[in-house]
Amino acid sequence: MAESFALRLEQVERHYKQGDDRLTILDAADVGISAGEMVALVAPSGAGKSTLLHIAGLLERPNAGEVYIDGEACGSLGDDRRTEMRRRSIGFVYQFHHLLPEFSALENVMLPQMILGRSRAEAAERSRELLDYMRIGKRADHRPAELSGGEQQRVAIARAVANAPHVLLADEPTGNLDPTTAGYVFDALTALVRQSGVAALIATHNHELAARMDRAVTIDTGKVVPLQID
Ligand code: ADP
Ligand code: MG
């Protein structure tokens, strides 16, 4: 049934060695996200949210279990193919924007497209559309240092979806922002998910934002379980 989810983790296990002990972070973790679905990942600090997102984003390999992107099992793929899938099929947004400081907002959104072979003109056109959509078109020619925190995150989101990925992963994308700005950035993110039909898994501590997603999950003793948000 892996094919019906844009993203699926199956029986994923992740542990770290700590001296002679084994610290188990994920233990037979299962989760599936469908196209167009926006799922909140809400769990206390240290519960394994970033670990789960890194494994889902093919940035890290699990100790056991499988990750499916668009139905394709990624565990046995080599590093080159995983990098290719990451560029083509997965968008990632971090708590800190990680934009390249010496490039403009526009260029930051263009770069991942040009890495995949899109021409400069095409990449610029799509980047302008995305920045307009994120309502920061007027700031396109500014460098990250000249942008506010909320603007930086909107550029980072535009960059994450620049190659029209099927899976969008965000690790506390509004965690550094004041509540009002967080709300605006989240609104823009939601609009983008709804418009593009990407499958989104978004780690957040903000219950108000979590309540606005389609559903929420948490990590409980290494397993992904449904979470009721009031
Ligand atoms: P969260 O994002 O929910 O705060 P993380 O996924 O970052 O949690 O971390 C989960 C747990 O795994 C934490 O206890 C953390 O200390 C531990 N951890 C993360 N990365 C490593 C590592 N490379 N080596 C050892 N322990 C780690
Ligand atoms: Mg984290």
Short mmCIF file of C-alpha atoms and ligand atoms in Angstrom, two decimals:
data_model
loop_
_atom_site.label_atom_id
_atom_site.label_comp_id
_atom_site.label_asym_id
_atom_site.label_seq_id
_atom_site.Cartn_x
_atom_site.Cartn_y
_atom_site.Cartn_z
CA MET A 1 0.00 0.00 0.00
CA ALA A 2 3.06 2.23 0.01
CA GLU A 3 2.01 3.59 -3.38
CA SER A 4 -0.98 5.53 -2.04
CA PHE A 5 1.21 7.84 0.08
CA ALA A 6 3.59 10.52 -1.19
CA LEU A 7 5.66 9.83 1.93
CA ARG A 8 5.65 6.69 4.00
CA LEU A 9 7.85 5.49 6.82
CA GLU A 10 7.54 1.81 7.62
CA GLN A 11 8.87 0.24 10.80
CA VAL A 12 11.62 2.80 11.06
CA GLU A 13 14.16 2.33 13.79
CA ARG A 14 16.82 4.77 14.89
CA HIS A 15 19.11 4.40 17.84
CA TYR A 16 22.27 6.06 19.03
CA LYS A 17 25.05 4.49 21.01
CA GLN A 18 25.74 6.26 24.25
CA GLY A 19 28.74 4.65 25.86
CA ASP A 20 27.59 1.09 26.49
CA ASP A 21 23.93 2.06 26.31
CA ARG A 22 21.67 2.20 23.33
CA LEU A 23 19.43 5.23 23.11
CA THR A 24 16.35 4.33 21.06
CA ILE A 25 14.78 7.36 19.38
CA LEU A 26 12.49 5.70 16.83
CA ASP A 27 11.16 2.20 17.37
CA ALA A 28 9.01 0.68 14.62
CA ALA A 29 7.79 4.14 13.62
CA ASP A 30 5.09 4.13 10.93
CA VAL A 31 3.55 7.14 9.24
CA GLY A 32 2.05 7.89 5.85
CA ILE A 33 1.24 11.29 4.34
CA SER A 34 -0.94 11.68 1.26
CA ALA A 35 -0.62 14.28 -1.48
CA GLY A 36 -2.16 17.57 -0.39
CA GLU A 37 -2.21 16.55 3.24
CA MET A 38 -0.72 18.76 5.95
CA VAL A 39 0.27 16.89 9.09
CA ALA A 40 1.60 18.44 12.31
CA LEU A 41 4.37 16.66 14.19
CA VAL A 42 4.06 17.80 17.80
CA ALA A 43 6.32 16.36 20.48
CA PRO A 44 8.54 17.63 23.30
CA SER A 45 12.12 18.62 22.67
CA GLY A 46 14.32 15.55 22.37
CA ALA A 47 11.44 13.27 21.34
CA GLY A 48 12.92 12.64 17.89
CA LYS A 49 11.12 15.09 15.57
CA SER A 50 14.27 16.22 13.77
CA THR A 51 15.52 12.64 13.56
CA LEU A 52 12.25 11.56 11.96
CA LEU A 53 12.29 14.46 9.48
CA HIS A 54 15.92 13.84 8.53
CA ILE A 55 15.18 10.18 7.86
CA ALA A 56 12.05 11.08 5.86
CA GLY A 57 14.10 13.64 3.92
CA LEU A 58 16.80 11.07 3.07
CA LEU A 59 19.36 13.15 4.97
CA GLU A 60 19.96 10.28 7.37
CA ARG A 61 19.53 6.53 7.08
CA PRO A 62 17.51 4.58 9.63
CA ASN A 63 19.05 1.59 11.42
CA ALA A 64 16.12 -0.47 10.14
CA GLY A 65 12.86 0.04 8.30
CA GLU A 66 12.03 1.71 5.03
CA VAL A 67 11.22 5.15 3.64
CA TYR A 68 9.01 5.36 0.54
CA ILE A 69 8.88 8.52 -1.55
CA ASP A 70 6.10 8.35 -4.15
CA GLY A 71 6.02 4.60 -3.55
CA GLU A 72 9.72 4.10 -4.22
CA ALA A 73 11.68 2.34 -1.49
CA CYS A 74 14.73 4.48 -0.71
CA GLY A 75 16.67 2.27 1.71
CA SER A 76 18.60 0.32 -0.87
CA LEU A 77 19.34 3.31 -3.09
CA GLY A 78 22.89 4.59 -3.36
CA ASP A 79 23.89 8.04 -2.19
CA ASP A 80 23.78 9.58 -5.68
CA ARG A 81 20.21 8.45 -6.31
CA ARG A 82 19.16 9.60 -2.83
CA THR A 83 20.66 13.03 -3.52
CA GLU A 84 18.79 13.14 -6.81
CA MET A 85 15.50 12.26 -5.08
CA ARG A 86 16.15 14.85 -2.42
CA ARG A 87 16.64 17.54 -5.04
CA ARG A 88 13.68 16.51 -7.16
CA SER A 89 11.05 15.14 -4.80
CA ILE A 90 11.66 16.59 -1.34
CA GLY A 91 11.61 20.11 0.02
CA PHE A 92 13.06 20.89 3.45
CA VAL A 93 12.55 23.95 5.65
CA TYR A 94 14.58 24.40 8.83
CA GLN A 95 13.94 26.51 11.90
CA PHE A 96 16.78 28.77 10.77
CA HIS A 97 16.48 29.82 7.12
CA HIS A 98 19.93 28.61 5.91
CA LEU A 99 19.73 30.91 2.89
CA LEU A 100 23.02 31.66 1.17
CA PRO A 101 24.04 35.11 2.46
CA GLU A 102 25.84 36.36 -0.65
CA PHE A 103 22.86 35.72 -2.96
CA SER A 104 19.59 37.63 -3.28
CA ALA A 105 16.28 36.11 -2.26
CA LEU A 106 15.51 35.50 -5.94
CA GLU A 107 18.85 33.78 -6.56
CA ASN A 108 18.39 31.59 -3.49
CA VAL A 109 15.14 30.29 -5.00
CA MET A 110 16.69 29.96 -8.46
CA LEU A 111 19.71 27.89 -7.42
CA PRO A 112 18.04 24.53 -6.70
CA GLN A 113 16.25 24.77 -10.03
CA MET A 114 19.45 25.48 -11.94
CA ILE A 115 21.14 22.53 -10.21
CA LEU A 116 18.46 20.37 -11.85
CA GLY A 117 19.20 21.91 -15.25
CA ARG A 118 16.53 24.58 -15.57
CA SER A 119 17.69 27.62 -17.54
CA ARG A 120 18.45 30.87 -15.77
CA ALA A 121 15.45 32.59 -17.38
CA GLU A 122 13.03 29.79 -16.47
CA ALA A 123 14.36 29.58 -12.93
CA ALA A 124 14.05 33.36 -12.49
CA GLU A 125 10.48 33.33 -13.76
CA ARG A 126 9.38 30.55 -11.44
CA SER A 127 11.23 32.15 -8.52
CA ARG A 128 9.42 35.45 -9.08
CA GLU A 129 6.09 33.66 -9.16
CA LEU A 130 6.86 31.83 -5.93
CA LEU A 131 8.09 34.96 -4.14
CA ASP A 132 4.99 36.83 -5.33
CA TYR A 133 2.88 33.95 -4.07
CA MET A 134 4.64 34.20 -0.70
CA ARG A 135 3.93 37.96 -0.86
CA ILE A 136 7.58 38.98 -0.81
CA GLY A 137 8.02 39.70 -4.51
CA LYS A 138 9.09 43.24 -3.67
CA ARG A 139 11.98 41.91 -1.61
CA ALA A 140 13.27 39.59 -4.35
CA ASP A 141 16.51 41.47 -4.95
CA HIS A 142 17.48 41.79 -1.30
CA ARG A 143 20.02 39.59 0.42
CA PRO A 144 18.90 37.50 3.41
CA ALA A 145 20.55 39.87 5.93
CA GLU A 146 18.32 42.68 4.65
CA LEU A 147 15.14 40.68 5.29
CA SER A 148 13.13 40.22 8.47
CA GLY A 149 12.91 36.78 10.09
CA GLY A 150 9.45 36.21 8.64
CA GLU A 151 10.60 37.25 5.17
CA GLN A 152 13.64 34.98 5.40
CA GLN A 153 11.43 32.01 6.25
CA ARG A 154 9.09 32.79 3.36
CA VAL A 155 12.07 32.78 1.01
CA ALA A 156 13.22 29.49 2.54
CA ILE A 157 9.77 28.01 1.93
CA ALA A 158 9.77 29.26 -1.68
CA ARG A 159 13.20 27.68 -2.15
CA ALA A 160 12.01 24.38 -0.66
CA VAL A 161 9.21 24.09 -3.21
CA ALA A 162 11.18 25.54 -6.14
CA ASN A 163 11.45 22.16 -7.86
CA ALA A 164 7.80 21.27 -7.16
CA PRO A 165 8.59 18.44 -4.73
CA HIS A 166 5.91 15.92 -3.79
CA VAL A 167 7.01 15.92 -0.15
CA LEU A 168 7.61 18.99 2.02
CA LEU A 169 9.28 18.58 5.41
CA ALA A 170 9.56 21.47 7.84
CA ASP A 171 11.37 21.40 11.16
CA GLU A 172 9.80 24.04 13.43
CA PRO A 173 9.68 26.54 10.54
CA THR A 174 8.10 29.27 12.67
CA GLY A 175 9.98 28.44 15.86
CA ASN A 176 12.16 31.56 15.72
CA LEU A 177 9.33 33.97 14.94
CA ASP A 178 7.03 36.03 17.13
CA PRO A 179 3.43 34.71 17.22
CA THR A 180 2.00 37.24 14.75
CA THR A 181 4.77 36.70 12.20
CA ALA A 182 4.55 32.94 12.75
CA GLY A 183 0.85 33.15 11.87
CA TYR A 184 1.55 35.01 8.62
CA VAL A 185 4.31 32.63 7.58
CA PHE A 186 2.09 29.67 8.41
CA ASP A 187 -0.75 31.16 6.33
CA ALA A 188 1.60 31.44 3.36
CA LEU A 189 2.85 27.90 3.88
CA THR A 190 -0.71 26.57 4.08
CA ALA A 191 -1.74 28.35 0.89
CA LEU A 192 1.25 26.88 -0.90
CA VAL A 193 0.52 23.33 0.29
CA ARG A 194 -3.13 23.65 -0.74
CA GLN A 195 -2.25 25.07 -4.13
CA SER A 196 0.56 22.64 -4.96
CA GLY A 197 -0.86 19.42 -3.50
CA VAL A 198 2.46 18.60 -1.82
CA ALA A 199 2.39 16.17 1.14
CA ALA A 200 3.59 18.17 4.15
CA LEU A 201 4.91 17.03 7.52
CA ILE A 202 5.57 19.99 9.79
CA ALA A 203 7.15 19.84 13.23
CA THR A 204 5.87 22.56 15.53
CA HIS A 205 5.51 23.38 19.20
CA ASN A 206 2.66 25.72 18.40
CA HIS A 207 -0.65 24.00 19.19
CA GLU A 208 -2.67 26.76 17.57
CA LEU A 209 -0.90 26.16 14.24
CA ALA A 210 -1.03 22.39 14.71
CA ALA A 211 -4.80 22.60 15.18
CA ARG A 212 -5.11 24.24 11.76
CA MET A 213 -3.49 21.31 9.94
CA ASP A 214 -5.41 18.27 8.71
CA ARG A 215 -4.24 16.12 11.61
CA ALA A 216 -1.50 15.88 14.19
CA VAL A 217 0.82 13.09 15.25
CA THR A 218 3.32 12.79 18.06
CA ILE A 219 6.23 10.52 18.94
CA ASP A 220 5.55 8.31 21.93
CA THR A 221 8.29 5.92 23.04
CA GLY A 222 9.66 5.85 19.52
CA LYS A 223 6.36 5.34 17.71
CA VAL A 224 4.37 7.81 15.65
CA VAL A 225 0.85 7.99 17.09
CA PRO A 226 -2.18 10.23 16.46
CA LEU A 227 -2.45 13.31 18.66
CA GLN A 228 -5.72 15.01 19.52
CA ILE A 229 -5.30 18.79 19.59
CA ASP A 230 -8.06 20.74 21.38
P1 ADP B 1 13.69 16.83 18.63
O1 ADP B 1 13.88 17.34 17.26
O2 ADP B 1 12.30 16.27 18.88
O3 ADP B 1 14.02 17.83 19.69
P2 ADP B 1 15.94 15.11 17.99
O4 ADP B 1 15.48 14.24 16.89
O5 ADP B 1 16.82 16.25 17.65
O6 ADP B 1 14.68 15.59 18.86
O7 ADP B 1 16.73 14.22 19.04
C1 ADP B 1 16.15 13.08 19.64
C2 ADP B 1 17.12 12.49 20.63
O8 ADP B 1 18.22 11.92 19.92
C3 ADP B 1 17.69 13.47 21.62
O9 ADP B 1 17.74 12.84 22.87
C4 ADP B 1 19.06 13.74 21.09
O10 ADP B 1 19.95 14.05 22.14
C5 ADP B 1 19.43 12.41 20.45
N1 ADP B 1 20.36 12.56 19.32
C6 ADP B 1 20.13 13.24 18.17
N2 ADP B 1 21.17 13.16 17.34
C7 ADP B 1 22.11 12.40 17.98
C8 ADP B 1 23.42 11.93 17.66
N3 ADP B 1 23.98 12.23 16.47
N4 ADP B 1 24.08 11.17 18.55
C9 ADP B 1 23.51 10.88 19.75
N5 ADP B 1 22.28 11.26 20.11
C10 ADP B 1 21.59 12.02 19.26
MG MG B 2 14.44 19.18 16.57
#
